Short mmCIF file of C-alpha atoms and ligand atoms in Angstrom, two decimals:
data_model
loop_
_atom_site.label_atom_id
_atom_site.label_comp_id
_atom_site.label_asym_id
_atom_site.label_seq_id
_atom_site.Cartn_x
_atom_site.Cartn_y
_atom_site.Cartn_z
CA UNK A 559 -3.54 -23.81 -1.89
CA UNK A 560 -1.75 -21.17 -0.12
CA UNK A 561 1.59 -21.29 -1.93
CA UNK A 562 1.10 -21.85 -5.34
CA UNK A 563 3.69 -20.81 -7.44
CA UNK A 564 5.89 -20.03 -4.60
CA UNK A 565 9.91 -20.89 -4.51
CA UNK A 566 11.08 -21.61 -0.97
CA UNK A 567 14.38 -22.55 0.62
CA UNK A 568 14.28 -23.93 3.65
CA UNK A 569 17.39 -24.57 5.91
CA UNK A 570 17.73 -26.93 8.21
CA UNK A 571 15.33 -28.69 6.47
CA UNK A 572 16.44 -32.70 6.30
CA UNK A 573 15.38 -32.88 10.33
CA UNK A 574 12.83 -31.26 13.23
CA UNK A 575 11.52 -28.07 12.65
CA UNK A 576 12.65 -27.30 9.04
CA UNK A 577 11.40 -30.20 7.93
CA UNK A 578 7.80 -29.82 9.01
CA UNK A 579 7.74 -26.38 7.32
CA UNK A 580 8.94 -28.04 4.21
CA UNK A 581 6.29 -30.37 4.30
CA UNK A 582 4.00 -27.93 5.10
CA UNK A 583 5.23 -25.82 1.98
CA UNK A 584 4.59 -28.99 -0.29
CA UNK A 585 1.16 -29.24 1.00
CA UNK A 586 0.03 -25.53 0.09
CA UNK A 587 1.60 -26.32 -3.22
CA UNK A 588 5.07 -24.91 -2.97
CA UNK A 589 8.36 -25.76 -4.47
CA UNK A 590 10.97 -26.29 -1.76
CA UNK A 591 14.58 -26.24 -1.86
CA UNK A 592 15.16 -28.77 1.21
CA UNK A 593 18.56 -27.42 1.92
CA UNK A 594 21.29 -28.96 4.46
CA UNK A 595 24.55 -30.02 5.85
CA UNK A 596 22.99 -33.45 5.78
CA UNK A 597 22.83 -33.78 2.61
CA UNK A 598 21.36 -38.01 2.54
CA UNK A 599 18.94 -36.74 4.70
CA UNK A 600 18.04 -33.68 2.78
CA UNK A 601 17.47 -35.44 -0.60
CA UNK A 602 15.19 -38.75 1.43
CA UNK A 603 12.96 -35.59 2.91
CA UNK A 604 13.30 -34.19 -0.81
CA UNK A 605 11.82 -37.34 -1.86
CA UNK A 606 9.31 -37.97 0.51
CA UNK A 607 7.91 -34.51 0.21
CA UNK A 608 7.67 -34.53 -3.95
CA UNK A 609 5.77 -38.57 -3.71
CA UNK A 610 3.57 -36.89 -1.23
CA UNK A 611 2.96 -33.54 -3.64
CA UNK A 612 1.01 -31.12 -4.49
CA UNK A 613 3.92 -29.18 -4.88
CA UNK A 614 7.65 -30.45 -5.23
CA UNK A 615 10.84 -30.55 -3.59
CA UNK A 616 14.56 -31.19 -4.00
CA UNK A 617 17.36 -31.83 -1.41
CA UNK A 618 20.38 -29.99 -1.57
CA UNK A 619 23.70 -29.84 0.42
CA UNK A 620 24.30 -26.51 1.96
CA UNK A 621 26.44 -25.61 4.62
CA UNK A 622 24.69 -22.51 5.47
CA UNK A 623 27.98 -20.78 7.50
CA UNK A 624 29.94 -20.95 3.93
CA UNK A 625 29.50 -18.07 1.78
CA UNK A 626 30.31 -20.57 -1.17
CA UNK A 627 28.65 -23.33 -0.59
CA UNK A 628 25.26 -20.32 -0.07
CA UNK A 629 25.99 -18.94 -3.54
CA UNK A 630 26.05 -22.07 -5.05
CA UNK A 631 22.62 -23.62 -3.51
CA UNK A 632 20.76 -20.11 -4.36
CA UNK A 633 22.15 -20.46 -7.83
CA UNK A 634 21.04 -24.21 -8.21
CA UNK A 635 17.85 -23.30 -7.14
CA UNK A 636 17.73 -20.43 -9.00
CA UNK A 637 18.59 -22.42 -12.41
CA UNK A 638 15.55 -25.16 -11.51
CA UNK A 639 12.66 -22.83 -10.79
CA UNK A 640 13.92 -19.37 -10.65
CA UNK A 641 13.68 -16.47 -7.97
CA UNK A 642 13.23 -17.97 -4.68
CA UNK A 643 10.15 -16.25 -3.27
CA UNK A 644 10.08 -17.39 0.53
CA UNK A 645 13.55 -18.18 2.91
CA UNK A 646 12.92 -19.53 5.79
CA UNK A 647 16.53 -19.51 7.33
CA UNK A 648 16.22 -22.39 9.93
CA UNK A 649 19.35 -24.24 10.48
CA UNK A 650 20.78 -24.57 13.85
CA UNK A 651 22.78 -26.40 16.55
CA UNK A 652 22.82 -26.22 20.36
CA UNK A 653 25.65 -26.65 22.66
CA UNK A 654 24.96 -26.04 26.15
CA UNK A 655 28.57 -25.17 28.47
CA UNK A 656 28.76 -22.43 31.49
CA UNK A 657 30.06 -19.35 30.45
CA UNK A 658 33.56 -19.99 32.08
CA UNK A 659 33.86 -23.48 30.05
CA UNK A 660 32.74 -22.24 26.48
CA UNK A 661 35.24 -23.02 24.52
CA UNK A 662 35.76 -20.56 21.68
CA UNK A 663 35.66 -22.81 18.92
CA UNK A 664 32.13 -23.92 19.84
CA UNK A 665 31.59 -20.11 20.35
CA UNK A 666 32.45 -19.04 16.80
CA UNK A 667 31.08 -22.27 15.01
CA UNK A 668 27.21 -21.33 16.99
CA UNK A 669 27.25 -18.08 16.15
CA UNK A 670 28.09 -18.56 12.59
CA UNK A 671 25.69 -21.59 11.91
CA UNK A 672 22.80 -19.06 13.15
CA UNK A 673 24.02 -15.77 12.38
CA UNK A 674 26.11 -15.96 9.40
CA UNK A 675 23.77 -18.40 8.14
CA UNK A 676 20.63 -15.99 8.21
CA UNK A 677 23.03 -13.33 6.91
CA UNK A 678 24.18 -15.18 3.55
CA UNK A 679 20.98 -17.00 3.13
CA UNK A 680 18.96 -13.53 3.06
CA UNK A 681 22.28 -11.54 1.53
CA UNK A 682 21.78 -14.73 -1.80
CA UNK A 683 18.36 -14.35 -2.19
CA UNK A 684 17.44 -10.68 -1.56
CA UNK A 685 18.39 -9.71 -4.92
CA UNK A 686 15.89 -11.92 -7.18
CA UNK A 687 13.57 -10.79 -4.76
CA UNK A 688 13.72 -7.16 -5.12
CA UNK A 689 13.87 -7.74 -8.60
CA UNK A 690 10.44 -9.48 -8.19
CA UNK A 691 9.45 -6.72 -5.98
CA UNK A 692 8.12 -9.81 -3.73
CA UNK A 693 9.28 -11.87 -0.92
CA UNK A 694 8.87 -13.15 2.81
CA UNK A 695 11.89 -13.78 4.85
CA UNK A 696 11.62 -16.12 7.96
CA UNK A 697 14.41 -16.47 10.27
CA UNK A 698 13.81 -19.00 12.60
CA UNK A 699 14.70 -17.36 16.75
CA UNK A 700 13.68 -18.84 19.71
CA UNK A 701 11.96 -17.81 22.84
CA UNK A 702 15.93 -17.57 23.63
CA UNK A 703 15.64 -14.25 21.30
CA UNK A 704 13.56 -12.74 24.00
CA UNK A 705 15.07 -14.41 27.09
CA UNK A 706 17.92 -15.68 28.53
CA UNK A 707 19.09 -19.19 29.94
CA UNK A 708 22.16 -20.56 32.20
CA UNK A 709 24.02 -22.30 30.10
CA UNK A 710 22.89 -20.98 26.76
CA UNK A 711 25.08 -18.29 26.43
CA UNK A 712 26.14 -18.34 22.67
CA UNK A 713 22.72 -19.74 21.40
CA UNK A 714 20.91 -16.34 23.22
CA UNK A 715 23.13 -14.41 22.04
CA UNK A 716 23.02 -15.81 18.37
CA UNK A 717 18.74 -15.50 18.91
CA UNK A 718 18.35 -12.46 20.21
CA UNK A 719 20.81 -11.11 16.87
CA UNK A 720 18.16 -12.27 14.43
CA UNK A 721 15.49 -10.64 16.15
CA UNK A 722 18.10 -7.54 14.90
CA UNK A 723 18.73 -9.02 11.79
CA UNK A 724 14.82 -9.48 10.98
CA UNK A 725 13.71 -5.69 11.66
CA UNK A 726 17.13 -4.86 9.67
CA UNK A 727 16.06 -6.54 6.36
CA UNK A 728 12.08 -5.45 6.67
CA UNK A 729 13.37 -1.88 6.75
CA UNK A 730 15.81 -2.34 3.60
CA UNK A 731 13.48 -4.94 2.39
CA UNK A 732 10.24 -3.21 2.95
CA UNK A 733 10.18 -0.54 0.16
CA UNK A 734 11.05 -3.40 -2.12
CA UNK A 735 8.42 -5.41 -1.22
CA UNK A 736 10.12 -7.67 0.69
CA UNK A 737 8.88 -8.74 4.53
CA UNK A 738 10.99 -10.17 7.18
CA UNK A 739 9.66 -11.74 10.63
CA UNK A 740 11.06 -14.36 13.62
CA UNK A 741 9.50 -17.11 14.89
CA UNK A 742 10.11 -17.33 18.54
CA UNK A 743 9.32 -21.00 19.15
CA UNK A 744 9.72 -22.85 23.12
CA UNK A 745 10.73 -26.21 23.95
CA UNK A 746 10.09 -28.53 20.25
CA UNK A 747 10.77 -31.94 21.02
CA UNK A 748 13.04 -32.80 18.17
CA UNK A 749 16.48 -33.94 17.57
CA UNK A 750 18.30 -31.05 18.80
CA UNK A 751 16.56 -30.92 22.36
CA UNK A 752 16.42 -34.84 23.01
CA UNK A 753 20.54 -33.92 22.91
CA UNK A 754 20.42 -31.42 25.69
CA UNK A 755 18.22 -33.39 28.02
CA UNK A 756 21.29 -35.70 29.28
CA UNK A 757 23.50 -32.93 28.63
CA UNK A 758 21.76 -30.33 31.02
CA UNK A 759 20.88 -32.76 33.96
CA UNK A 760 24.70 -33.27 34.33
CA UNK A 761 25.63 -29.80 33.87
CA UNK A 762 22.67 -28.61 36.49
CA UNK A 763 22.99 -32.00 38.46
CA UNK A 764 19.11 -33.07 38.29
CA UNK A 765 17.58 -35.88 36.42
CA UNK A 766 16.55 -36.17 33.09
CA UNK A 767 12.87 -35.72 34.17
CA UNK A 768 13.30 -33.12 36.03
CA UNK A 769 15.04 -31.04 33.33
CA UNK A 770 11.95 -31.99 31.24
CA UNK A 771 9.56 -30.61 33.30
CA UNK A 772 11.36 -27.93 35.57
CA UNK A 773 13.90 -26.67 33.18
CA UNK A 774 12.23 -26.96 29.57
CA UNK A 775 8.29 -26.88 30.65
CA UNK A 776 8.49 -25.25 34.19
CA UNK A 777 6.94 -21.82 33.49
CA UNK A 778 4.41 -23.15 30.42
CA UNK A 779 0.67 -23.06 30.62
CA UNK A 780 0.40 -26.90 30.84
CA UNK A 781 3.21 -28.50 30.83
CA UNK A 782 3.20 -28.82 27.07
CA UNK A 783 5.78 -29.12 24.40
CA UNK A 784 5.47 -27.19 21.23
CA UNK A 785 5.42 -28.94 18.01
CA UNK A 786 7.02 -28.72 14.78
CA UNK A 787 3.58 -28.73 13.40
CA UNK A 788 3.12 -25.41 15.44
CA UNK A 789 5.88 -23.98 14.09
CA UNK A 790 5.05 -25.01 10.54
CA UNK A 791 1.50 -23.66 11.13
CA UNK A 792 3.35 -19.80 12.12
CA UNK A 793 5.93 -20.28 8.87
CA UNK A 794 3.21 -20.80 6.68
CA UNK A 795 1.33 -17.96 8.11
CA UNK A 796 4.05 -15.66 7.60
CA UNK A 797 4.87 -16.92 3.95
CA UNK A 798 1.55 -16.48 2.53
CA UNK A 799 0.52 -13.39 4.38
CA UNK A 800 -1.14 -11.15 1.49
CA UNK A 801 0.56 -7.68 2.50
CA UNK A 802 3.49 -5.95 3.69
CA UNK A 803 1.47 -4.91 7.12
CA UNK A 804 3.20 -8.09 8.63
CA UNK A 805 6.56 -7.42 8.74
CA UNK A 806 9.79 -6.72 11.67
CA UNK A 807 7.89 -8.86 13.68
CA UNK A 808 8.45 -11.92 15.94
CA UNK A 809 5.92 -14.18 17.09
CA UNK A 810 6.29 -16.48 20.31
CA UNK A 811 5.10 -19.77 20.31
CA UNK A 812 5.75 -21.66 23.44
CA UNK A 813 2.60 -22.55 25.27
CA UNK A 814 2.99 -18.85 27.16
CA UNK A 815 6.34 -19.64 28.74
CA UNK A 816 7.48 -16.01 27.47
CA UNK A 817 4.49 -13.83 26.89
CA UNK A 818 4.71 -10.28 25.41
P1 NAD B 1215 17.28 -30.34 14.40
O1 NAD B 1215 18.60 -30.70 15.00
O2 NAD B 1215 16.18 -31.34 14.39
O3 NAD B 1215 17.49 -29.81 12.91
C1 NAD B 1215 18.48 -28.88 12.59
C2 NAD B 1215 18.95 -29.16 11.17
O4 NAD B 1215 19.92 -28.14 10.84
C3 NAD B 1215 19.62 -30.53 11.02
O5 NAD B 1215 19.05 -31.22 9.92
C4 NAD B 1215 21.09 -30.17 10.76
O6 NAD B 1215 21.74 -31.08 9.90
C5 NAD B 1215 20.95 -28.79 10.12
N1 NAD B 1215 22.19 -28.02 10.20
C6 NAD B 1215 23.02 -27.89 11.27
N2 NAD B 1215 24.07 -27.13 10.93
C7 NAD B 1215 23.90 -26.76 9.63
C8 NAD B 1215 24.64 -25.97 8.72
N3 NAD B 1215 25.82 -25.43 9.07
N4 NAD B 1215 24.15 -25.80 7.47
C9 NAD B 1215 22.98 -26.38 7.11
N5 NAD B 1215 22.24 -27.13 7.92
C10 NAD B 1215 22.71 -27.33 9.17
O7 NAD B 1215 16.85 -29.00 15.20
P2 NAD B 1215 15.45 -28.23 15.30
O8 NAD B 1215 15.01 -28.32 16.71
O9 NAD B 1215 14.52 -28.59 14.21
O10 NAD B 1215 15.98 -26.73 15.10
C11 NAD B 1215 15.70 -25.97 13.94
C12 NAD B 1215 15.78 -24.49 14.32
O11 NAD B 1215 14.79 -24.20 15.30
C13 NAD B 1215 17.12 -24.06 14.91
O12 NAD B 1215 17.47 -22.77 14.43
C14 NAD B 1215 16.83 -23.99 16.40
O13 NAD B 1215 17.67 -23.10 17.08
C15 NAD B 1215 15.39 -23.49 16.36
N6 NAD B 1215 14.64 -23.73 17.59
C16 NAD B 1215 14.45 -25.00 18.06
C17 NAD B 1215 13.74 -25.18 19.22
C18 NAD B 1215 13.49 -26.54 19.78
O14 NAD B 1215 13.05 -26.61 20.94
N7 NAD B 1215 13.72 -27.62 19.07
C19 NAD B 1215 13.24 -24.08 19.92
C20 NAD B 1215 13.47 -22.81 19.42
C21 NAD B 1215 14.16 -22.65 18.24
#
């Protein structure tokens, strides 16, 4: 098992993409904090993950833009297990407006779902792990870190900050023996993009289909969507990665619509 004895948080983790890599986790014999706003939904994944075991899980409610509500969930996890050994800060939203129409409510509340988020997630648990003189920090970009997208404008500009925010905590984290790396996934088919399907063929005026396979898969390989079990495969590879060679790095996986 590839995580034994590790503590993870994962945010985001009650839907899509976080909860793969918290399955994933449970599998290689981790203990995972299944931490989000949803918090029904975090404690049935909870559940689901610790009947299917090795390792365990437990669902938590975290709203990861509230410094309080962060303190508290790194404390209760803290409390159970102990130092949390592996973040992978993965919550997120989408909301898709032209520049002109953004309002900036929508603005702020993006920005500080991705950005603040990563920011108090890593600020909570960067402590117990320099104190352990071990730990992996995942924050979760987007090919939208590397490129840009009408329409998009808060969520690129939210991604390509935690590419930033990434190289920023490997060099404060890296004499401490703490790593920090992006995932730079494409189009996952999974709750949050099945939303902007309708949403961007009215915007762009196209149909559904054609947003599918012009807008989202247009300049893949093959025409392929990503999967959370791609993603999980990269979050697991950065968690249990043996050394601190790996680290201030981002990693694109998106069936070589961006390649770098
Ligand atoms: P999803 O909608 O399936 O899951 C997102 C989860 O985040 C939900 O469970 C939601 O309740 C939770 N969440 C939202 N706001 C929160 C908050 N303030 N605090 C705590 N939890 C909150 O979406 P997903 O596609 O799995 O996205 C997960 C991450 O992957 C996001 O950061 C997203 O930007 C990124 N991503 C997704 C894709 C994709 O194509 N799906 C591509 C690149 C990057």
């Amino acid at each position: 098992m590839k995580l034994a004895n590790q503590i993870a948080l994962v945010t985001g983790a009650a839907s899509g993409i976080g909860l793969a890599i918290a399955r994933r986790y449970v599998a290689e014999g981790a203990r995972v904090a299944v931490a989000d706003l949803n918090e029904a939904g975090a404690q049935a994944a909870a559940a689901e993950l610790t009947a299917m075991g090795p390792g365990e899980a437990f669902g938590l409610a975290m709203d990861v833009s509230s410094e309080e509500a962060v303190a508290a969930g790194v404390a209760a996890i803290e409390a159970r297990w102990g130092t949390v050994s592996v973040l992978v800060a993965n919550a997120g939203v989408q909301i898709v407006n032209p520049i002109e129409a953004f309002s900036f409510a929508d603005w702020k509340r993006l920005l500080a779902i991705h950005l603040d988020g990563a920011f108090l997630t890593t600020r909570a648990v960067l402590p117990g792990m320099y104190a352990a003189g071990a730990g992996s920090v995942i924050l979760m970009g987007s090919v939208h870190s590397k490129a840009a997208s009408p329409l998009k404008s808060a969520y690129v500009t939210a991604k390509h900050g935690l590419a930033g925010l990434a190289r920023a905590i490997a060099k404060e984290g890296g004499p401490k023996g703490v790593r920090a790396n992006l995932i730079c996934p494409g189009f996952v088919r999974t709750p949050l993009v099945d939303r902007q399907i309708p949403e961007q063929a009215r915007e762009l005026g196209i149909s559904e289909e054609e947003v599918v396979k012009k807008v989202m898969l247009g300049q893949t390989v093959d025409g392929e969507f990503t999967t959370v079990d791609d993603i999980a495969e990269l979050a697991l590879f950065f968690a249990a990665f043996p050394t601190n060679a790996l680290t201030g790095q981002s990693l694109i996986a998106s069936h070589g619509w961006v390649m770098e």
